[in-house]
């Protein structure tokens, strides 16, 4: 795996630069500094990276950032501001002067800022060096993801408990004297997570026919005897790391078809988790699950197993490595991945079960400590 120094050298550049807030996962990864405003991080070849901050942020940056920090004044910004036509142009010159030559930037680098820097030096886009670095988690990163997954286990238990104790009226679920809707259950989950220091967005709570669409967020009243698919992926507000988990429940009696689909998906997940280890590729694991589904009579076309088996999780909810048909790079220890097989049919509904864990030298360690059960 390339380092930033190798990427800089390969491009014939002097430095690597990011201009972003900590919402950018590469910026958060390289600096561990939380900021709502875009800042420059610049790493010269052969040197440690530096974050350039306003004067009012220097104390906090020096205390909290994992890299060195200097002020914009120390980097010459205010001198350049007197000479350039705009603050953006002055910031671009500051980045060039500090870098001392040509710069490589990530693909997410703002175009307007890149164009201003190009008036001083050559700017080359480096598409994936930091993304690839982020694929292998440190022990501290694994701890952060595991902690997030523990909270996810708890909020899924909350959702299951609400479904289990719901009453049934004319086929609909009721909770606390009102119909239990997707929005109600999602709101209960989000509020619980907020109280525990986590944020969740776009949580899926779908039911019945909606479950045949993997990312249908769900709407309306939840129903008895129908699959209820819940996919929640909260982010720790403190560390920035995500977790991810999906379970499919039925309150009441599932149809024989949904029960069979559930058993098949569960067996596919078990197979995948047993295969995961350093050296195996994501494609090998995905295709093994696909073969099992096909053998069970669940051939895939426009229905069936219509998405990848899994993905990496870290400072983004979807990052590398992938467990997909074209993922031909061997997995390594430190990869944190989901295992989420699913089968989806318009006439029956869909089932997905998702676990999260880390690849170790001995195999796969699952962080999802939550029983797989369909009927609640």
Tab-separated table of C-alpha atoms in Angstrom, residues 2-353:
chain	number	residue	atom	x	y	z
A	2	UNK	CA	1.391	3.377	-1.024
A	3	UNK	CA	2.245	6.015	1.542
A	4	UNK	CA	1.748	9.713	0.957
A	5	UNK	CA	5.488	10.182	0.468
A	6	UNK	CA	5.432	7.551	-2.274
A	7	UNK	CA	2.463	9.223	-3.955
A	8	UNK	CA	4.132	12.634	-3.807
A	9	UNK	CA	7.356	11.243	-5.245
A	10	UNK	CA	5.567	9.320	-7.997
A	11	UNK	CA	3.809	12.528	-9.080
A	12	UNK	CA	7.048	14.506	-9.026
A	13	UNK	CA	5.457	16.917	-6.568
A	14	UNK	CA	6.637	18.681	-3.439
A	15	UNK	CA	3.639	18.132	-1.180
A	16	UNK	CA	0.168	16.728	-0.642
A	17	UNK	CA	-2.629	19.119	0.305
A	18	UNK	CA	-6.220	18.876	1.505
A	19	UNK	CA	-8.572	21.844	1.873
A	20	UNK	CA	-11.617	20.676	3.821
A	21	UNK	CA	-13.453	20.562	7.121
A	22	UNK	CA	-13.390	17.487	9.319
A	23	UNK	CA	-16.525	16.282	7.525
A	24	UNK	CA	-14.052	15.085	4.907
A	25	UNK	CA	-12.932	11.625	6.071
A	26	UNK	CA	-9.404	12.016	4.691
A	27	UNK	CA	-8.968	15.285	6.599
A	28	UNK	CA	-10.320	13.725	9.792
A	29	UNK	CA	-8.057	10.697	9.332
A	30	UNK	CA	-4.861	12.683	8.759
A	31	UNK	CA	-5.417	15.319	11.451
A	32	UNK	CA	-7.952	13.964	13.994
A	33	UNK	CA	-8.979	17.609	14.306
A	34	UNK	CA	-12.679	18.530	14.380
A	35	UNK	CA	-13.576	21.729	12.571
A	36	UNK	CA	-16.646	22.978	10.741
A	37	UNK	CA	-14.607	25.349	8.554
A	38	UNK	CA	-12.329	24.251	5.698
A	39	UNK	CA	-8.630	24.367	6.500
A	40	UNK	CA	-5.416	23.407	4.748
A	41	UNK	CA	-3.497	20.284	5.670
A	42	UNK	CA	-0.155	20.149	3.862
A	43	UNK	CA	2.396	17.375	3.978
A	44	UNK	CA	5.759	17.979	2.341
A	45	UNK	CA	7.646	14.993	1.031
A	46	UNK	CA	9.729	13.466	3.813
A	47	UNK	CA	8.196	15.656	6.514
A	48	UNK	CA	5.272	15.426	8.923
A	49	UNK	CA	2.003	17.020	7.866
A	50	UNK	CA	0.838	20.384	9.181
A	51	UNK	CA	-2.624	21.853	9.614
A	52	UNK	CA	-2.920	25.616	9.042
A	53	UNK	CA	-5.550	27.225	11.275
A	54	UNK	CA	-6.835	30.689	12.258
A	55	UNK	CA	-5.164	32.257	15.276
A	56	UNK	CA	-8.205	31.571	17.471
A	57	UNK	CA	-7.894	27.818	16.785
A	58	UNK	CA	-4.154	27.342	17.308
A	59	UNK	CA	-4.346	26.346	20.979
A	60	UNK	CA	-7.058	23.775	20.391
A	61	UNK	CA	-5.330	22.452	17.273
A	62	UNK	CA	-2.034	21.998	19.098
A	63	UNK	CA	-3.843	20.139	21.880
A	64	UNK	CA	-6.125	17.962	19.759
A	65	UNK	CA	-4.654	17.436	16.284
A	66	UNK	CA	-2.505	14.384	15.621
A	67	UNK	CA	-0.232	16.502	13.385
A	68	UNK	CA	1.641	19.766	13.844
A	69	UNK	CA	-0.375	23.015	13.679
A	70	UNK	CA	0.575	26.548	12.692
A	71	UNK	CA	-1.443	29.724	12.230
A	72	UNK	CA	-2.340	31.283	8.907
A	73	UNK	CA	-0.213	34.247	9.920
A	74	UNK	CA	2.817	32.018	10.411
A	75	UNK	CA	2.176	30.565	6.941
A	76	UNK	CA	2.162	34.056	5.375
A	77	UNK	CA	-1.541	34.380	4.628
A	78	UNK	CA	-1.930	38.007	5.704
A	79	UNK	CA	1.129	39.100	3.749
A	80	UNK	CA	-0.281	37.451	0.620
A	81	UNK	CA	-3.710	38.954	1.334
A	82	UNK	CA	-2.241	42.434	0.835
A	83	UNK	CA	-0.910	41.426	-2.589
A	84	UNK	CA	-3.622	39.192	-4.045
A	85	UNK	CA	-7.063	40.026	-5.399
A	86	UNK	CA	-9.097	37.884	-2.981
A	87	UNK	CA	-8.815	35.831	0.208
A	88	UNK	CA	-9.125	32.645	-1.852
A	89	UNK	CA	-6.235	33.672	-4.066
A	90	UNK	CA	-4.195	34.561	-0.970
A	91	UNK	CA	-4.964	31.158	0.556
A	92	UNK	CA	-3.941	29.462	-2.689
A	93	UNK	CA	-0.627	31.322	-2.705
A	94	UNK	CA	-0.113	30.452	0.967
A	95	UNK	CA	-0.561	26.752	0.148
A	96	UNK	CA	1.847	26.956	-2.791
A	97	UNK	CA	4.495	28.894	-0.894
A	98	UNK	CA	4.301	26.593	2.114
A	99	UNK	CA	4.419	23.463	-0.062
A	100	UNK	CA	7.438	24.803	-1.913
A	101	UNK	CA	6.481	23.397	-5.303
A	102	UNK	CA	3.948	21.318	-7.155
A	103	UNK	CA	1.079	19.797	-5.172
A	104	UNK	CA	-1.038	16.657	-5.305
A	105	UNK	CA	-4.609	16.831	-3.997
A	106	UNK	CA	-7.457	14.343	-3.443
A	107	UNK	CA	-10.321	14.062	-5.909
A	108	UNK	CA	-12.606	15.869	-3.459
A	109	UNK	CA	-10.420	19.002	-3.470
A	110	UNK	CA	-12.497	22.144	-4.281
A	111	UNK	CA	-12.180	23.023	-7.967
A	112	UNK	CA	-12.077	26.793	-7.454
A	113	UNK	CA	-9.223	26.515	-4.963
A	114	UNK	CA	-7.368	24.109	-7.242
A	115	UNK	CA	-7.668	26.558	-10.140
A	116	UNK	CA	-6.250	29.356	-7.987
A	117	UNK	CA	-3.321	27.163	-6.927
A	118	UNK	CA	-2.712	26.212	-10.578
A	119	UNK	CA	-1.835	29.826	-11.286
A	120	UNK	CA	1.253	29.243	-9.098
A	121	UNK	CA	2.179	25.600	-9.676
A	122	UNK	CA	1.119	22.254	-11.118
A	123	UNK	CA	-1.745	20.487	-9.311
A	124	UNK	CA	-2.214	16.738	-9.767
A	125	UNK	CA	-5.174	14.731	-8.534
A	126	UNK	CA	-4.363	11.715	-6.395
A	127	UNK	CA	-7.559	9.698	-6.340
A	128	UNK	CA	-7.081	7.061	-3.681
A	129	UNK	CA	-3.833	7.030	-1.659
A	130	UNK	CA	-5.398	8.203	1.610
A	131	UNK	CA	-8.564	6.192	0.953
A	132	UNK	CA	-6.419	3.084	0.622
A	133	UNK	CA	-4.490	3.934	3.779
A	134	UNK	CA	-7.778	4.224	5.653
A	135	UNK	CA	-8.779	0.663	4.694
A	136	UNK	CA	-6.390	-0.844	7.265
A	137	UNK	CA	-7.546	0.147	10.728
A	138	UNK	CA	-5.302	0.613	13.742
A	139	UNK	CA	-6.209	-0.945	17.074
A	140	UNK	CA	-7.560	2.435	18.228
A	141	UNK	CA	-9.760	2.719	15.155
A	142	UNK	CA	-11.024	-0.826	15.691
A	143	UNK	CA	-11.855	0.051	19.281
A	144	UNK	CA	-13.845	3.086	18.121
A	145	UNK	CA	-15.806	1.050	15.579
A	146	UNK	CA	-16.425	-1.746	18.076
A	147	UNK	CA	-17.772	0.778	20.590
A	148	UNK	CA	-20.086	2.220	17.953
A	149	UNK	CA	-21.294	-1.261	17.080
A	150	UNK	CA	-22.056	-1.987	20.721
A	151	UNK	CA	-24.384	1.020	20.765
A	152	UNK	CA	-25.899	-0.198	17.507
A	153	UNK	CA	-26.611	-3.569	19.090
A	154	UNK	CA	-28.452	-1.713	21.858
A	155	UNK	CA	-30.547	0.482	19.584
A	156	UNK	CA	-31.527	-2.538	17.484
A	157	UNK	CA	-32.663	-4.227	20.706
A	158	UNK	CA	-34.792	-1.147	21.417
A	159	UNK	CA	-36.413	-1.391	17.976
A	160	UNK	CA	-37.030	-5.112	18.301
A	161	UNK	CA	-38.540	-4.657	21.748
A	162	UNK	CA	-40.969	-2.018	20.458
A	163	UNK	CA	-42.040	-4.342	17.636
A	164	UNK	CA	-42.372	-7.332	19.953
A	165	UNK	CA	-44.584	-5.493	22.423
A	166	UNK	CA	-46.703	-3.759	19.795
A	167	UNK	CA	-50.352	-4.767	19.702
A	168	UNK	CA	-52.031	-5.883	16.486
A	169	UNK	CA	-55.243	-4.239	15.251
A	170	UNK	CA	-56.629	-5.272	11.879
A	171	UNK	CA	-53.175	-6.402	10.758
A	172	UNK	CA	-51.431	-3.167	11.803
A	173	UNK	CA	-48.976	-2.694	14.670
A	174	UNK	CA	-49.882	-0.218	17.422
A	175	UNK	CA	-47.577	1.364	19.990
A	176	UNK	CA	-48.592	3.576	22.912
A	177	UNK	CA	-52.121	4.054	21.597
A	178	UNK	CA	-51.207	4.939	18.008
A	179	UNK	CA	-50.249	3.094	14.833
A	180	UNK	CA	-46.572	2.141	14.847
A	181	UNK	CA	-45.150	3.705	11.696
A	182	UNK	CA	-41.732	3.583	10.098
A	183	UNK	CA	-41.233	7.223	11.043
A	184	UNK	CA	-42.207	6.574	14.681
A	185	UNK	CA	-39.777	3.706	15.095
A	186	UNK	CA	-37.007	5.547	13.262
A	187	UNK	CA	-37.524	8.587	15.494
A	188	UNK	CA	-37.375	6.458	18.650
A	189	UNK	CA	-34.081	4.979	17.478
A	190	UNK	CA	-32.574	8.323	16.501
A	191	UNK	CA	-33.530	9.956	19.793
A	192	UNK	CA	-32.006	7.086	21.765
A	193	UNK	CA	-28.789	7.367	19.776
A	194	UNK	CA	-28.583	11.138	20.281
A	195	UNK	CA	-28.891	10.669	24.024
A	196	UNK	CA	-25.903	8.324	23.857
A	197	UNK	CA	-23.654	10.551	21.723
A	198	UNK	CA	-24.417	9.166	18.276
A	199	UNK	CA	-26.143	10.543	15.194
A	200	UNK	CA	-28.042	8.503	12.638
A	201	UNK	CA	-29.408	9.556	9.269
A	202	UNK	CA	-31.405	7.736	6.608
A	203	UNK	CA	-32.111	4.758	8.851
A	204	UNK	CA	-34.180	2.196	6.954
A	205	UNK	CA	-37.374	0.915	8.570
A	206	UNK	CA	-39.264	-0.705	5.702
A	207	UNK	CA	-42.112	-3.181	5.741
A	208	UNK	CA	-43.865	-5.594	3.404
A	209	UNK	CA	-43.509	-4.744	-0.274
A	210	UNK	CA	-41.049	-1.940	0.572
A	211	UNK	CA	-38.474	-4.518	1.717
A	212	UNK	CA	-38.109	-5.733	-1.878
A	213	UNK	CA	-36.215	-2.466	-2.535
A	214	UNK	CA	-32.940	-2.685	-0.557
A	215	UNK	CA	-32.665	1.035	0.248
A	216	UNK	CA	-36.323	1.978	0.493
A	217	UNK	CA	-36.371	4.052	3.736
A	218	UNK	CA	-39.878	2.917	4.600
A	219	UNK	CA	-43.084	4.806	5.282
A	220	UNK	CA	-46.495	4.198	6.730
A	221	UNK	CA	-47.760	1.775	9.341
A	222	UNK	CA	-45.801	-1.377	10.130
A	223	UNK	CA	-47.749	-4.587	9.585
A	224	UNK	CA	-48.064	-7.923	11.347
A	225	UNK	CA	-46.964	-11.102	9.535
A	226	UNK	CA	-44.831	-9.045	7.100
A	227	UNK	CA	-41.041	-8.591	6.991
A	228	UNK	CA	-39.785	-5.446	8.729
A	229	UNK	CA	-36.260	-4.573	7.604
A	230	UNK	CA	-34.195	-2.253	9.822
A	231	UNK	CA	-30.799	-0.952	8.677
A	232	UNK	CA	-29.116	1.539	11.029
A	233	UNK	CA	-25.617	3.013	10.672
A	234	UNK	CA	-24.887	5.553	13.424
A	235	UNK	CA	-21.793	7.733	13.740
A	236	UNK	CA	-20.020	8.439	17.017
A	237	UNK	CA	-20.100	12.221	17.453
A	238	UNK	CA	-16.803	12.138	19.347
A	239	UNK	CA	-14.626	9.826	17.245
A	240	UNK	CA	-16.350	10.174	13.861
A	241	UNK	CA	-16.428	6.406	13.298
A	242	UNK	CA	-19.498	4.559	12.028
A	243	UNK	CA	-21.122	1.232	12.769
A	244	UNK	CA	-23.597	-0.654	10.578
A	245	UNK	CA	-26.223	-3.313	11.213
A	246	UNK	CA	-29.319	-4.787	9.573
A	247	UNK	CA	-31.904	-7.182	10.904
A	248	UNK	CA	-35.192	-8.413	9.445
A	249	UNK	CA	-38.086	-9.181	11.787
A	250	UNK	CA	-41.644	-10.439	11.534
A	251	UNK	CA	-44.193	-9.714	14.255
A	252	UNK	CA	-46.466	-12.718	14.018
A	253	UNK	CA	-46.269	-15.479	11.428
A	254	UNK	CA	-44.056	-15.063	8.349
A	255	UNK	CA	-45.069	-16.585	5.062
A	256	UNK	CA	-43.304	-19.878	4.248
A	257	UNK	CA	-41.525	-18.070	1.408
A	258	UNK	CA	-40.116	-15.347	3.678
A	259	UNK	CA	-39.061	-17.966	6.242
A	260	UNK	CA	-37.180	-19.892	3.560
A	261	UNK	CA	-35.571	-16.738	2.215
A	262	UNK	CA	-34.505	-15.769	5.720
A	263	UNK	CA	-32.925	-19.171	6.375
A	264	UNK	CA	-31.038	-18.956	3.076
A	265	UNK	CA	-29.742	-15.444	3.766
A	266	UNK	CA	-28.649	-16.477	7.260
A	267	UNK	CA	-26.755	-19.463	5.841
A	268	UNK	CA	-25.115	-17.234	3.253
A	269	UNK	CA	-23.929	-14.867	5.951
A	270	UNK	CA	-22.530	-17.739	8.013
A	271	UNK	CA	-20.649	-19.042	4.976
A	272	UNK	CA	-19.167	-15.622	4.241
A	273	UNK	CA	-18.018	-14.985	7.799
A	274	UNK	CA	-16.326	-18.375	7.899
A	275	UNK	CA	-14.445	-17.577	4.666
A	276	UNK	CA	-13.163	-14.124	5.625
A	277	UNK	CA	-9.432	-14.080	6.334
A	278	UNK	CA	-6.266	-12.399	5.025
A	279	UNK	CA	-5.482	-13.389	1.441
A	280	UNK	CA	-9.021	-14.126	0.292
A	281	UNK	CA	-10.591	-11.594	-2.067
A	282	UNK	CA	-13.933	-9.902	-1.672
A	283	UNK	CA	-14.966	-11.364	-5.009
A	284	UNK	CA	-14.309	-14.917	-3.818
A	285	UNK	CA	-16.517	-14.467	-0.775
A	286	UNK	CA	-19.280	-12.662	-2.669
A	287	UNK	CA	-19.355	-15.296	-5.393
A	288	UNK	CA	-19.424	-18.159	-2.877
A	289	UNK	CA	-22.575	-16.675	-1.342
A	290	UNK	CA	-24.047	-16.125	-4.799
A	291	UNK	CA	-23.369	-19.780	-5.650
A	292	UNK	CA	-25.089	-20.925	-2.441
A	293	UNK	CA	-28.153	-18.810	-3.254
A	294	UNK	CA	-28.255	-20.193	-6.799
A	295	UNK	CA	-28.005	-23.761	-5.526
A	296	UNK	CA	-30.967	-23.062	-3.232
A	297	UNK	CA	-33.018	-21.873	-6.224
A	298	UNK	CA	-32.510	-18.137	-5.791
A	299	UNK	CA	-30.933	-17.199	-9.094
A	300	UNK	CA	-30.115	-13.511	-9.442
A	301	UNK	CA	-31.269	-11.265	-12.255
A	302	UNK	CA	-33.342	-8.146	-11.685
A	303	UNK	CA	-34.397	-9.739	-8.380
A	304	UNK	CA	-32.599	-11.860	-5.802
A	305	UNK	CA	-29.111	-10.971	-4.575
A	306	UNK	CA	-28.836	-7.604	-6.291
A	307	UNK	CA	-26.106	-5.825	-4.342
A	308	UNK	CA	-22.599	-6.480	-3.096
A	309	UNK	CA	-22.025	-8.729	-0.118
A	310	UNK	CA	-20.354	-6.025	1.970
A	311	UNK	CA	-18.189	-2.945	2.263
A	312	UNK	CA	-15.634	-1.308	4.487
A	313	UNK	CA	-16.713	0.911	7.381
A	314	UNK	CA	-14.732	3.621	9.140
A	315	UNK	CA	-14.919	7.406	8.950
A	316	UNK	CA	-17.331	6.798	6.078
A	317	UNK	CA	-20.225	4.397	6.156
A	318	UNK	CA	-19.201	3.058	2.741
A	319	UNK	CA	-15.467	2.789	2.106
A	320	UNK	CA	-12.973	0.153	1.051
A	321	UNK	CA	-12.471	-2.694	0.886
A	322	UNK	CA	-15.442	-4.095	-0.974
A	323	UNK	CA	-16.895	-7.590	-0.901
A	324	UNK	CA	-18.208	-7.512	-4.448
A	325	UNK	CA	-17.917	-9.415	-7.748
A	326	UNK	CA	-14.985	-7.279	-8.979
A	327	UNK	CA	-13.105	-6.911	-5.683
A	328	UNK	CA	-9.963	-8.837	-6.647
A	329	UNK	CA	-7.530	-7.332	-4.108
A	330	UNK	CA	-6.757	-9.732	-1.225
A	331	UNK	CA	-8.113	-8.740	2.163
A	332	UNK	CA	-5.615	-7.982	4.919
A	333	UNK	CA	-5.670	-7.916	8.701
A	334	UNK	CA	-7.153	-4.641	9.891
A	335	UNK	CA	-9.882	-4.439	7.243
A	336	UNK	CA	-13.238	-3.712	8.886
A	337	UNK	CA	-16.122	-4.912	6.724
A	338	UNK	CA	-19.836	-5.600	6.754
A	339	UNK	CA	-21.305	-8.946	5.717
A	340	UNK	CA	-24.826	-8.236	4.484
A	341	UNK	CA	-26.320	-10.761	2.069
A	342	UNK	CA	-29.907	-10.163	1.006
A	343	UNK	CA	-32.598	-11.559	-1.245
A	344	UNK	CA	-35.361	-9.344	-2.635
A	345	UNK	CA	-38.538	-10.247	-4.531
A	346	UNK	CA	-41.394	-7.964	-5.496
A	347	UNK	CA	-44.083	-10.546	-4.803
A	348	UNK	CA	-42.705	-11.726	-1.461
A	349	UNK	CA	-40.579	-8.961	0.052
A	350	UNK	CA	-36.947	-8.847	1.033
A	351	UNK	CA	-34.610	-10.066	3.735
A	352	UNK	CA	-31.204	-8.686	4.675
A	353	UNK	CA	-29.016	-9.554	7.659
